[in-house]
Amino acid sequence: MPVIPFVKQKPNSSPFYGPDDDIPILVTILMGIQHFLAVIGGIISPTIMISGSGSSYLNVDEDLRRYMVSASLISSGLMSIVQIIRFRIPKTRFYIGVGLLQIAGVAFANMSAAQAVISNMYKSGACPTEVSNDGTISYLPCPDAFGAILGTQMVCSVLSIVISFLPPRVVRKLFPKIVMGIVLVVIGSSLITSGMENWAGGAGPCMSRPTSGEYMLCPNVNSPNAQPWGGPVNFALGASVFFMIIIIELVGSVFLKNISVVLGLLVGCIIAAGVGMFDKSSIDSAPVITFLWVKHFKLSVYGPGIIPFLFVQLDMIIECLGDLTAASDVSGLPIEGKVFEERCQGGLLADGISGIFSGLATSMGVVTFSQNNGIIAVTRCASRKAGLVCAFILIICGIFGKISAAFLAIPSPLIGGMTVFLFSSVATSGIRILGYLEWTRRDRVIIAASLALALGVSLVPDWFNYVLPTFENEALQGLMEAINTVVSTGYIMAGIMSIILNLVLPREVSSNSDELAKQKRVGGAQRIFMNESSTKKESYSHSDEESSGSTV
């Protein structure tokens, strides 16, 4: 039943199902479908975007894009099974997997590093471009860039495997919340750019709004009911998805809120179909059945991309620990002690193995998702059997090629409206982490300095492009490109700056008198809120006096 604002609802009285409890088959299937609906949008979005058109995308053909989506779904399903079941390494005390209802999917953190690698390869000439007669730059397909992403990702995934054998408390000490909060804020804010570009019509050649040629309209003039980049139709389509998600959060039931992203996208698809913007030809031409390794990529390790992907791995490690803590909590299990540390070790090791396996399976890095924890908390069902149902549905959707083709037929403005909300959630997670800080002067200096450089290079990408010299020597030039990639990637600068400052800045030593002074100190914002509250109290007391006087 939909939630009516300002009306009290009855508390949830449904039974709680633990990870290993017996659960009715029908409930298992329904819960598995609900978890699938909660994660499907997040799993397919990174692959759909990175395979699209633009200066920092692969620009590959529809056939290859369909395969990439299928590979990401199959890889996510297989690695979800590993996380849920959990295996013990023979003759050791170590595990692979967490043994809880945890669904794995393609991580959004991959996007920033992948875009940095692709953009750098187009600039250096490793990926081909073409200049048309009207001066428009066309970025030609570059599948080798995806091979470089996969190879670099697999090498950097070794870091997660190594750190998985360290105690979780050591990991938290190495990467405190101030560092990861800053990095998540910058990752989310930088990804919003990609979402907004798709909302307006896409990140391809049509983005420059040429007055003639094939890309006058988005994605091209041959597309059904093509629109100019940034036109009112594209704006309305993206807005239909974005605001429908908010409306569902406002008046929807608990079940609808858990699948609000999928429902928002569904409403947008219905509107797009009504105005004739869907192209069924790609679905008709898609194969009925597909699987991993039907298509191949030339694997390589891209030197300038190692540092970006190492920071991606660090982000995945912290994200994994946070997700496992939340999963244990909502599953009614302890969040400290030997058993919990064993789960964290197994989860981190499985994530590291996922990075290698997904690369070999031609998919970007797979990591545990956090959406499922909210569903467990609401439905009170933490059964691993429901997670296995969700994993098998993901694999089935990946095997049937028509389903992947249907996802790719969704117009870019709808994907943009959905991903803007999802990417903003990443930044919101970072803000939430920073909210746990005491916000001392030291904290403010670290955050201000890190965000200054990180957001600066995100807003002005060419800021550092002309600082370093150019060399004919390939080794030296490769080093210069690596440095340029690091400095031009916002979240890397955020991570480096925050880690260095967190190590070198002296910590503030506060005495009892300082604590008392801090409690008595009132800032400008606090003073405003205090004045508002005191004004309300005065008005309430005044009305009480009037009412008592009238009564007399």
XYZ file of C-alpha atoms in Angstrom:
552
model
C 0.000 0.000 0.000
C 1.453 3.429 -0.923
C 2.702 5.571 1.922
C 0.526 8.617 2.608
C 2.597 11.559 3.896
C 1.980 12.613 7.514
C -0.058 9.457 8.216
C 1.295 6.923 10.701
C 1.918 3.442 9.332
C 1.729 0.130 11.166
C 5.124 -1.361 12.082
C 6.496 -4.271 10.061
C 5.501 -7.552 11.721
C 6.826 -9.967 9.086
C 9.103 -12.830 10.237
C 12.880 -12.518 9.997
C 14.776 -15.044 7.864
C 18.480 -15.376 8.678
C 21.189 -16.308 6.150
C 20.786 -20.056 6.736
C 17.144 -20.264 7.844
C 14.549 -22.343 6.034
C 12.379 -20.154 3.827
C 9.304 -20.936 1.666
C 10.087 -21.422 -2.018
C 7.644 -18.739 -3.164
C 9.142 -16.189 -0.757
C 12.622 -17.145 -1.963
C 11.715 -16.506 -5.591
C 9.932 -13.207 -4.841
C 12.833 -11.933 -2.728
C 15.321 -12.964 -5.422
C 13.364 -11.027 -8.056
C 13.243 -7.983 -5.791
C 17.018 -8.045 -5.294
C 17.442 -8.420 -9.063
C 15.281 -5.362 -9.740
C 17.286 -3.377 -7.188
C 20.689 -4.069 -8.785
C 20.019 -4.457 -12.509
C 20.112 -0.721 -13.239
C 23.442 -0.280 -11.477
C 25.015 -3.339 -13.115
C 24.258 -2.431 -16.738
C 24.802 1.354 -16.530
C 28.653 1.456 -16.458
C 28.951 -0.931 -19.425
C 26.285 0.840 -21.483
C 27.960 4.191 -20.906
C 31.603 3.187 -21.422
C 30.763 1.426 -24.703
C 28.914 4.464 -26.062
C 30.035 7.425 -28.167
C 32.330 10.283 -27.188
C 35.918 11.299 -26.523
C 36.156 9.198 -23.357
C 34.081 6.217 -24.538
C 34.825 3.188 -26.705
C 32.539 4.079 -29.654
C 32.097 0.402 -30.540
C 29.322 -1.062 -32.706
C 26.011 -2.327 -31.363
C 26.934 -5.997 -31.726
C 29.972 -5.580 -29.470
C 28.008 -3.461 -26.998
C 25.380 -6.181 -26.673
C 28.065 -8.715 -25.895
C 29.685 -6.439 -23.294
C 26.375 -6.033 -21.445
C 25.824 -9.806 -21.505
C 29.351 -10.430 -20.206
C 28.832 -7.989 -17.324
C 25.561 -9.702 -16.322
C 27.045 -13.205 -16.457
C 30.183 -12.166 -14.551
C 28.096 -10.426 -11.888
C 25.912 -13.494 -11.441
C 28.831 -15.917 -11.175
C 30.777 -13.799 -8.686
C 27.592 -13.245 -6.652
C 27.363 -17.018 -6.233
C 30.960 -17.117 -4.981
C 30.281 -14.339 -2.454
C 27.066 -15.939 -1.199
C 28.237 -19.561 -0.864
C 31.764 -18.915 0.529
C 34.533 -21.471 0.093
C 37.313 -22.297 2.521
C 40.812 -22.547 1.075
C 41.976 -26.109 1.871
C 44.422 -26.478 4.788
C 44.228 -22.771 5.640
C 42.100 -20.495 7.817
C 41.207 -18.244 4.880
C 37.949 -18.055 2.911
C 36.776 -16.922 -0.524
C 33.422 -15.175 -0.219
C 31.445 -13.632 2.611
C 28.705 -16.204 3.142
C 25.895 -13.621 3.251
C 23.269 -12.293 0.859
C 25.634 -10.056 -1.120
C 25.131 -9.408 -4.840
C 28.163 -8.413 -6.912
C 28.006 -6.077 -9.895
C 30.093 -3.802 -12.110
C 31.403 -1.011 -9.883
C 30.718 2.629 -10.728
C 34.249 3.412 -9.528
C 35.519 1.786 -12.733
C 34.068 4.606 -14.801
C 36.474 7.386 -13.844
C 39.601 5.281 -14.368
C 38.273 3.777 -17.613
C 37.338 7.191 -18.993
C 40.765 8.569 -18.083
C 42.483 5.703 -19.921
C 40.301 5.989 -23.043
C 40.576 9.773 -23.193
C 44.357 9.579 -22.878
C 44.582 6.930 -25.605
C 42.573 9.088 -28.006
C 44.787 12.097 -27.235
C 48.002 10.113 -27.749
C 46.787 8.577 -31.023
C 46.571 5.030 -29.670
C 42.860 5.182 -30.526
C 41.878 6.440 -34.014
C 39.970 9.651 -34.761
C 38.663 11.242 -37.950
C 38.039 14.888 -38.829
C 35.092 15.522 -41.151
C 34.810 18.336 -43.702
C 32.931 20.584 -41.295
C 35.659 20.185 -38.663
C 33.747 17.764 -36.439
C 36.017 15.196 -34.764
C 34.685 11.656 -34.968
C 36.062 9.169 -32.464
C 36.355 5.810 -34.196
C 35.818 2.448 -32.465
C 38.636 1.528 -30.089
C 38.140 -1.992 -28.686
C 41.872 -2.143 -27.881
C 41.256 0.508 -25.222
C 38.843 -1.848 -23.489
C 41.480 -4.582 -23.664
C 43.894 -2.179 -21.962
C 41.292 -1.447 -19.289
C 40.726 -5.154 -18.627
C 44.438 -5.979 -18.464
C 45.279 -3.047 -16.194
C 42.300 -3.865 -13.992
C 43.468 -7.460 -13.523
C 46.983 -6.408 -12.510
C 45.689 -3.854 -9.994
C 43.229 -6.376 -8.533
C 46.211 -8.130 -6.964
C 46.236 -5.265 -4.431
C 42.826 -6.358 -3.100
C 44.042 -9.943 -2.805
C 47.133 -8.883 -0.834
C 45.199 -6.577 1.492
C 42.553 -9.269 2.085
C 45.094 -11.164 4.202
C 45.569 -8.157 6.493
C 43.300 -7.627 9.511
C 40.401 -5.244 8.726
C 41.500 -2.904 11.526
C 44.843 -2.428 9.748
C 43.043 -1.576 6.516
C 40.858 0.997 8.281
C 43.948 2.582 9.829
C 45.684 2.837 6.452
C 42.650 4.417 4.800
C 40.694 6.501 7.347
C 37.229 7.847 6.713
C 38.469 11.352 5.859
C 40.425 9.981 2.875
C 37.695 7.725 1.519
C 34.986 10.331 2.121
C 36.863 12.867 0.011
C 37.570 10.331 -2.743
C 33.912 9.240 -2.943
C 32.704 12.849 -3.131
C 35.026 13.566 -6.057
C 34.250 10.279 -7.857
C 30.521 10.940 -7.637
C 30.757 14.580 -8.694
C 33.004 13.755 -11.666
C 30.675 10.985 -12.867
C 27.691 13.343 -12.810
C 29.194 15.048 -15.875
C 28.769 11.850 -17.892
C 25.210 11.448 -16.702
C 24.272 15.032 -17.608
C 25.783 14.649 -21.082
C 23.664 11.564 -21.703
C 20.601 13.330 -20.311
C 21.002 16.006 -22.983
C 21.341 13.427 -25.764
C 24.683 11.645 -25.467
C 28.412 12.279 -25.381
C 29.062 11.595 -29.081
C 29.825 13.989 -31.953
C 26.293 15.399 -31.797
C 27.267 17.060 -28.519
C 29.034 19.864 -30.435
C 25.719 20.598 -32.265
C 27.063 20.747 -35.846
C 24.831 22.574 -38.343
C 25.225 19.914 -41.032
C 26.220 16.295 -41.487
C 25.275 13.007 -39.865
C 25.497 14.276 -36.296
C 23.182 17.255 -36.487
C 20.862 15.174 -34.297
C 21.548 12.677 -31.507
C 22.729 9.999 -31.707
C 22.640 10.564 -35.517
C 20.179 11.721 -38.144
C 19.260 8.119 -39.046
C 17.972 7.294 -35.552
C 14.188 7.170 -34.990
C 12.820 10.600 -34.015
C 16.348 11.937 -33.464
C 16.600 15.187 -31.496
C 19.246 17.937 -31.245
C 21.617 17.728 -28.309
C 20.117 19.538 -25.336
C 16.699 19.850 -27.018
C 13.451 19.995 -25.042
C 12.445 16.409 -25.899
C 15.706 14.978 -24.552
C 15.424 17.167 -21.476
C 11.863 15.996 -20.812
C 12.754 12.317 -21.249
C 15.628 12.489 -18.768
C 13.489 14.487 -16.360
C 10.729 11.881 -16.514
C 13.110 9.254 -15.130
C 14.812 11.490 -12.570
C 11.653 12.979 -11.060
C 9.716 9.715 -11.184
C 12.373 8.228 -8.871
C 11.807 11.117 -6.456
C 8.006 10.804 -6.668
C 8.207 7.080 -5.856
C 10.415 7.856 -2.866
C 7.778 10.356 -1.725
C 4.558 8.371 -2.045
C 5.577 4.807 -2.924
C 5.360 1.726 -0.742
C 8.450 0.119 0.749
C 8.607 -2.377 -2.103
C 8.298 0.348 -4.758
C 11.006 2.439 -3.086
C 13.428 -0.469 -3.312
C 12.935 -0.642 -7.093
C 12.384 3.096 -7.676
C 15.283 3.345 -10.154
C 13.913 0.532 -12.328
C 10.370 1.937 -12.191
C 11.609 5.415 -13.103
C 13.440 3.958 -16.088
C 10.361 1.946 -17.067
C 8.160 5.063 -17.066
C 10.739 6.861 -19.200
C 10.835 3.950 -21.652
C 7.051 4.036 -22.018
C 7.176 7.762 -22.808
C 10.069 7.290 -25.251
C 8.193 4.493 -27.011
C 5.155 6.763 -27.262
C 7.139 9.451 -29.109
C 8.795 6.867 -31.401
C 12.387 6.974 -30.118
C 12.959 3.212 -29.789
C 14.856 1.326 -32.488
C 13.771 -2.329 -32.619
C 16.218 -3.255 -35.358
C 19.049 -3.878 -32.875
C 16.826 -6.243 -30.862
C 15.732 -8.123 -34.007
C 19.323 -8.577 -35.167
C 20.642 -9.687 -31.753
C 21.447 -13.382 -31.261
C 19.035 -15.367 -29.135
C 21.769 -17.019 -27.078
C 25.249 -15.759 -26.219
C 27.902 -16.428 -23.581
C 31.349 -15.371 -22.419
C 34.238 -15.263 -24.893
C 32.012 -15.061 -27.958
C 33.883 -11.800 -28.559
C 37.524 -11.135 -27.744
C 39.622 -8.132 -26.742
C 43.370 -7.681 -27.025
C 44.473 -7.681 -23.390
C 47.300 -5.320 -22.429
C 48.555 -3.350 -19.445
C 48.359 0.405 -19.981
C 51.122 2.032 -17.902
C 49.479 5.446 -17.340
C 46.328 3.663 -16.160
C 47.935 1.693 -13.319
C 47.746 4.472 -10.730
C 44.106 5.352 -11.543
C 43.057 1.711 -11.223
C 45.040 1.273 -8.007
C 42.942 4.060 -6.504
C 39.842 2.319 -7.846
C 40.913 -0.828 -5.991
C 41.445 1.130 -2.772
C 37.951 2.563 -3.126
C 36.530 -0.921 -3.722
C 38.297 -2.228 -0.605
C 36.800 0.414 1.654
C 33.412 0.075 -0.037
C 33.524 -3.696 0.420
C 34.296 -3.399 4.144
C 31.457 -0.927 4.602
C 28.995 -3.114 2.682
C 29.966 -6.219 4.648
C 29.574 -4.387 7.939
C 26.097 -3.251 6.923
C 25.206 -6.705 5.595
C 26.224 -8.383 8.844
C 24.265 -5.841 10.846
C 20.995 -6.206 8.905
C 21.431 -9.999 8.867
C 21.432 -10.090 12.677
C 25.108 -11.072 12.908
C 27.903 -9.466 14.968
C 29.990 -6.698 13.373
C 33.105 -7.433 15.376
C 35.053 -10.451 16.514
C 36.715 -13.388 14.786
C 33.722 -14.486 12.690
C 33.172 -10.982 11.349
C 36.854 -10.568 10.473
C 36.770 -13.893 8.628
C 33.810 -12.650 6.586
C 35.654 -9.428 5.757
C 38.746 -11.370 4.711
C 36.692 -13.673 2.490
C 34.770 -10.797 0.955
C 37.916 -8.811 0.119
C 39.613 -11.869 -1.356
C 36.546 -12.645 -3.467
C 36.489 -9.036 -4.714
C 40.140 -9.286 -5.729
C 39.513 -12.555 -7.542
C 36.437 -10.959 -9.143
C 38.636 -8.246 -10.634
C 40.834 -10.869 -12.297
C 38.020 -13.188 -13.347
C 35.821 -10.390 -14.711
C 38.779 -9.122 -16.752
C 39.278 -12.581 -18.230
C 35.512 -12.743 -18.786
C 35.665 -9.428 -20.736
C 33.826 -7.388 -18.099
C 34.881 -4.410 -16.020
C 35.646 -4.958 -12.339
C 32.891 -6.547 -10.237
C 32.432 -5.613 -6.569
C 29.828 -6.165 -3.841
C 26.765 -3.913 -4.109
C 25.178 -2.034 -1.217
C 21.588 -1.835 -2.564
C 20.776 -5.275 -1.167
C 21.404 -4.224 2.427
C 18.492 -1.794 2.316
C 16.185 -4.480 0.945
C 17.245 -6.918 3.678
C 16.538 -4.301 6.351
C 13.043 -3.648 4.983
C 11.937 -7.158 3.980
C 13.623 -8.884 6.963
C 14.862 -11.596 4.606
C 18.611 -12.229 4.697
C 18.385 -15.747 3.264
C 21.253 -16.695 0.994
C 18.813 -18.713 -1.104
C 17.148 -15.474 -2.233
C 20.574 -14.167 -3.247
C 21.230 -17.291 -5.301
C 17.913 -16.779 -7.118
C 18.991 -13.234 -7.967
C 22.389 -14.464 -9.193
C 20.812 -17.065 -11.474
C 18.438 -14.449 -12.935
C 21.455 -12.248 -13.748
C 23.157 -15.141 -15.537
C 20.008 -15.991 -17.505
C 19.594 -12.360 -18.610
C 23.207 -12.350 -19.774
C 22.854 -15.587 -21.744
C 19.792 -14.400 -23.678
C 21.187 -11.810 -26.087
C 17.796 -10.250 -26.818
C 17.637 -8.954 -23.238
C 21.000 -7.177 -23.553
C 19.874 -5.685 -26.871
C 16.723 -4.372 -25.185
C 18.831 -2.599 -22.562
C 20.981 -0.989 -25.289
C 17.891 0.209 -27.175
C 17.072 2.558 -24.286
C 17.652 6.169 -25.487
C 20.586 8.046 -23.936
C 18.440 10.707 -22.168
C 16.754 7.982 -20.125
C 20.099 6.471 -19.148
C 21.291 9.967 -18.257
C 18.322 10.711 -16.028
C 18.867 7.425 -14.189
C 22.661 7.619 -13.820
C 22.640 11.228 -12.612
C 20.660 9.989 -9.615
C 22.869 6.915 -9.128
C 26.135 8.844 -9.467
C 24.908 11.498 -7.053
C 24.315 8.708 -4.555
C 28.044 7.922 -4.715
C 28.896 11.510 -3.772
C 26.226 11.420 -1.080
C 27.907 8.379 0.462
C 31.144 10.353 0.657
C 29.392 13.297 2.305
C 27.828 10.906 4.810
C 31.262 9.514 5.702
C 32.680 13.022 6.137
C 29.757 13.809 8.420
C 31.244 11.473 11.041
C 34.335 13.691 11.381
C 34.783 16.071 14.293
C 35.497 18.838 11.755
C 38.521 20.220 13.534
C 40.726 22.809 11.859
C 42.986 19.969 10.691
C 40.040 18.177 9.062
C 38.923 21.339 7.293
C 42.414 21.993 5.912
C 42.733 18.438 4.563
C 39.292 18.520 2.947
C 39.669 22.037 1.512
C 43.111 21.416 0.017
C 42.118 18.038 -1.433
C 38.860 19.268 -2.960
C 40.548 22.402 -4.317
C 42.858 20.389 -6.582
C 40.467 17.503 -7.241
C 37.455 19.581 -8.268
C 39.752 22.064 -10.003
C 41.164 19.507 -12.441
C 37.675 18.046 -12.910
C 36.283 21.440 -13.916
C 39.334 22.443 -16.009
C 40.711 19.174 -17.482
C 43.392 20.933 -19.583
C 44.910 22.645 -16.541
C 48.044 20.451 -16.521
C 48.200 19.328 -20.160
C 50.901 21.799 -21.254
C 53.168 21.758 -18.206
C 55.317 18.711 -19.012
C 57.700 18.563 -22.000
C 57.358 16.159 -24.932
C 60.055 13.539 -25.555
C 60.850 11.378 -28.573
C 61.950 8.583 -26.264
C 58.952 6.278 -25.801
C 59.820 5.416 -22.189
C 60.139 9.054 -21.122
C 57.031 10.045 -23.041
C 55.128 7.202 -21.410
C 56.209 8.503 -17.999
C 55.006 12.006 -18.906
C 51.648 10.619 -20.029
C 51.317 8.669 -16.784
C 51.984 11.802 -14.727
C 49.536 13.793 -16.859
C 46.855 11.107 -16.370
C 47.346 11.158 -12.607
C 47.210 14.951 -12.291
C 44.250 15.246 -14.681
C 42.121 12.702 -12.795
C 40.253 14.412 -9.974
C 39.714 11.537 -7.572
C 43.389 10.500 -7.782
C 44.472 14.006 -6.808
C 41.916 13.886 -3.988
C 43.322 10.588 -2.737
C 46.995 11.570 -2.983
C 46.485 14.981 -1.385
C 44.303 13.699 1.463
C 46.639 10.773 2.254
C 49.733 13.016 2.343
C 48.089 15.729 4.418
C 46.588 13.177 6.796
C 50.096 11.815 7.417
C 52.042 15.078 7.730
C 49.631 17.487 9.416
C 49.965 17.356 13.214
C 46.909 16.225 15.091
C 45.284 18.726 17.407
C 45.761 17.969 21.091
C 42.804 19.332 23.030
C 42.669 19.739 26.780
C 39.561 19.785 28.947
C 39.449 23.568 28.809
C 39.585 23.466 25.013
C 36.675 21.017 24.960
C 34.620 23.283 27.221
C 35.419 26.276 25.044
C 34.443 24.291 21.942
C 31.088 23.422 23.482
C 30.421 27.064 24.383
C 31.560 28.359 20.990
C 28.606 29.173 18.723
C 29.070 29.641 14.978
C 27.046 31.841 12.645
C 24.880 29.028 11.280
C 24.254 27.669 14.773
C 23.293 31.138 15.967
C 20.725 31.443 13.162
C 19.138 28.100 14.005
C 19.165 28.954 17.700
C 17.417 32.234 16.956
C 14.808 30.416 14.861
C 14.143 27.891 17.615
C 13.936 30.571 20.285
C 11.520 32.583 18.108
C 9.311 29.509 17.715
C 9.373 28.934 21.471
C 8.396 32.558 22.104
C 5.513 32.314 19.622
C 4.343 29.090 21.243
C 4.480 30.561 24.739
C 2.707 33.712 23.528
C -0.100 31.658 21.997
C -0.351 29.632 25.197
C -0.722 32.819 27.216
C -3.443 34.081 24.860
C -5.327 30.810 25.066
C -5.097 30.728 28.862
C -6.267 34.350 29.018
C -9.261 33.671 26.810
C -10.145 30.666 28.932
C -10.215 32.814 32.053
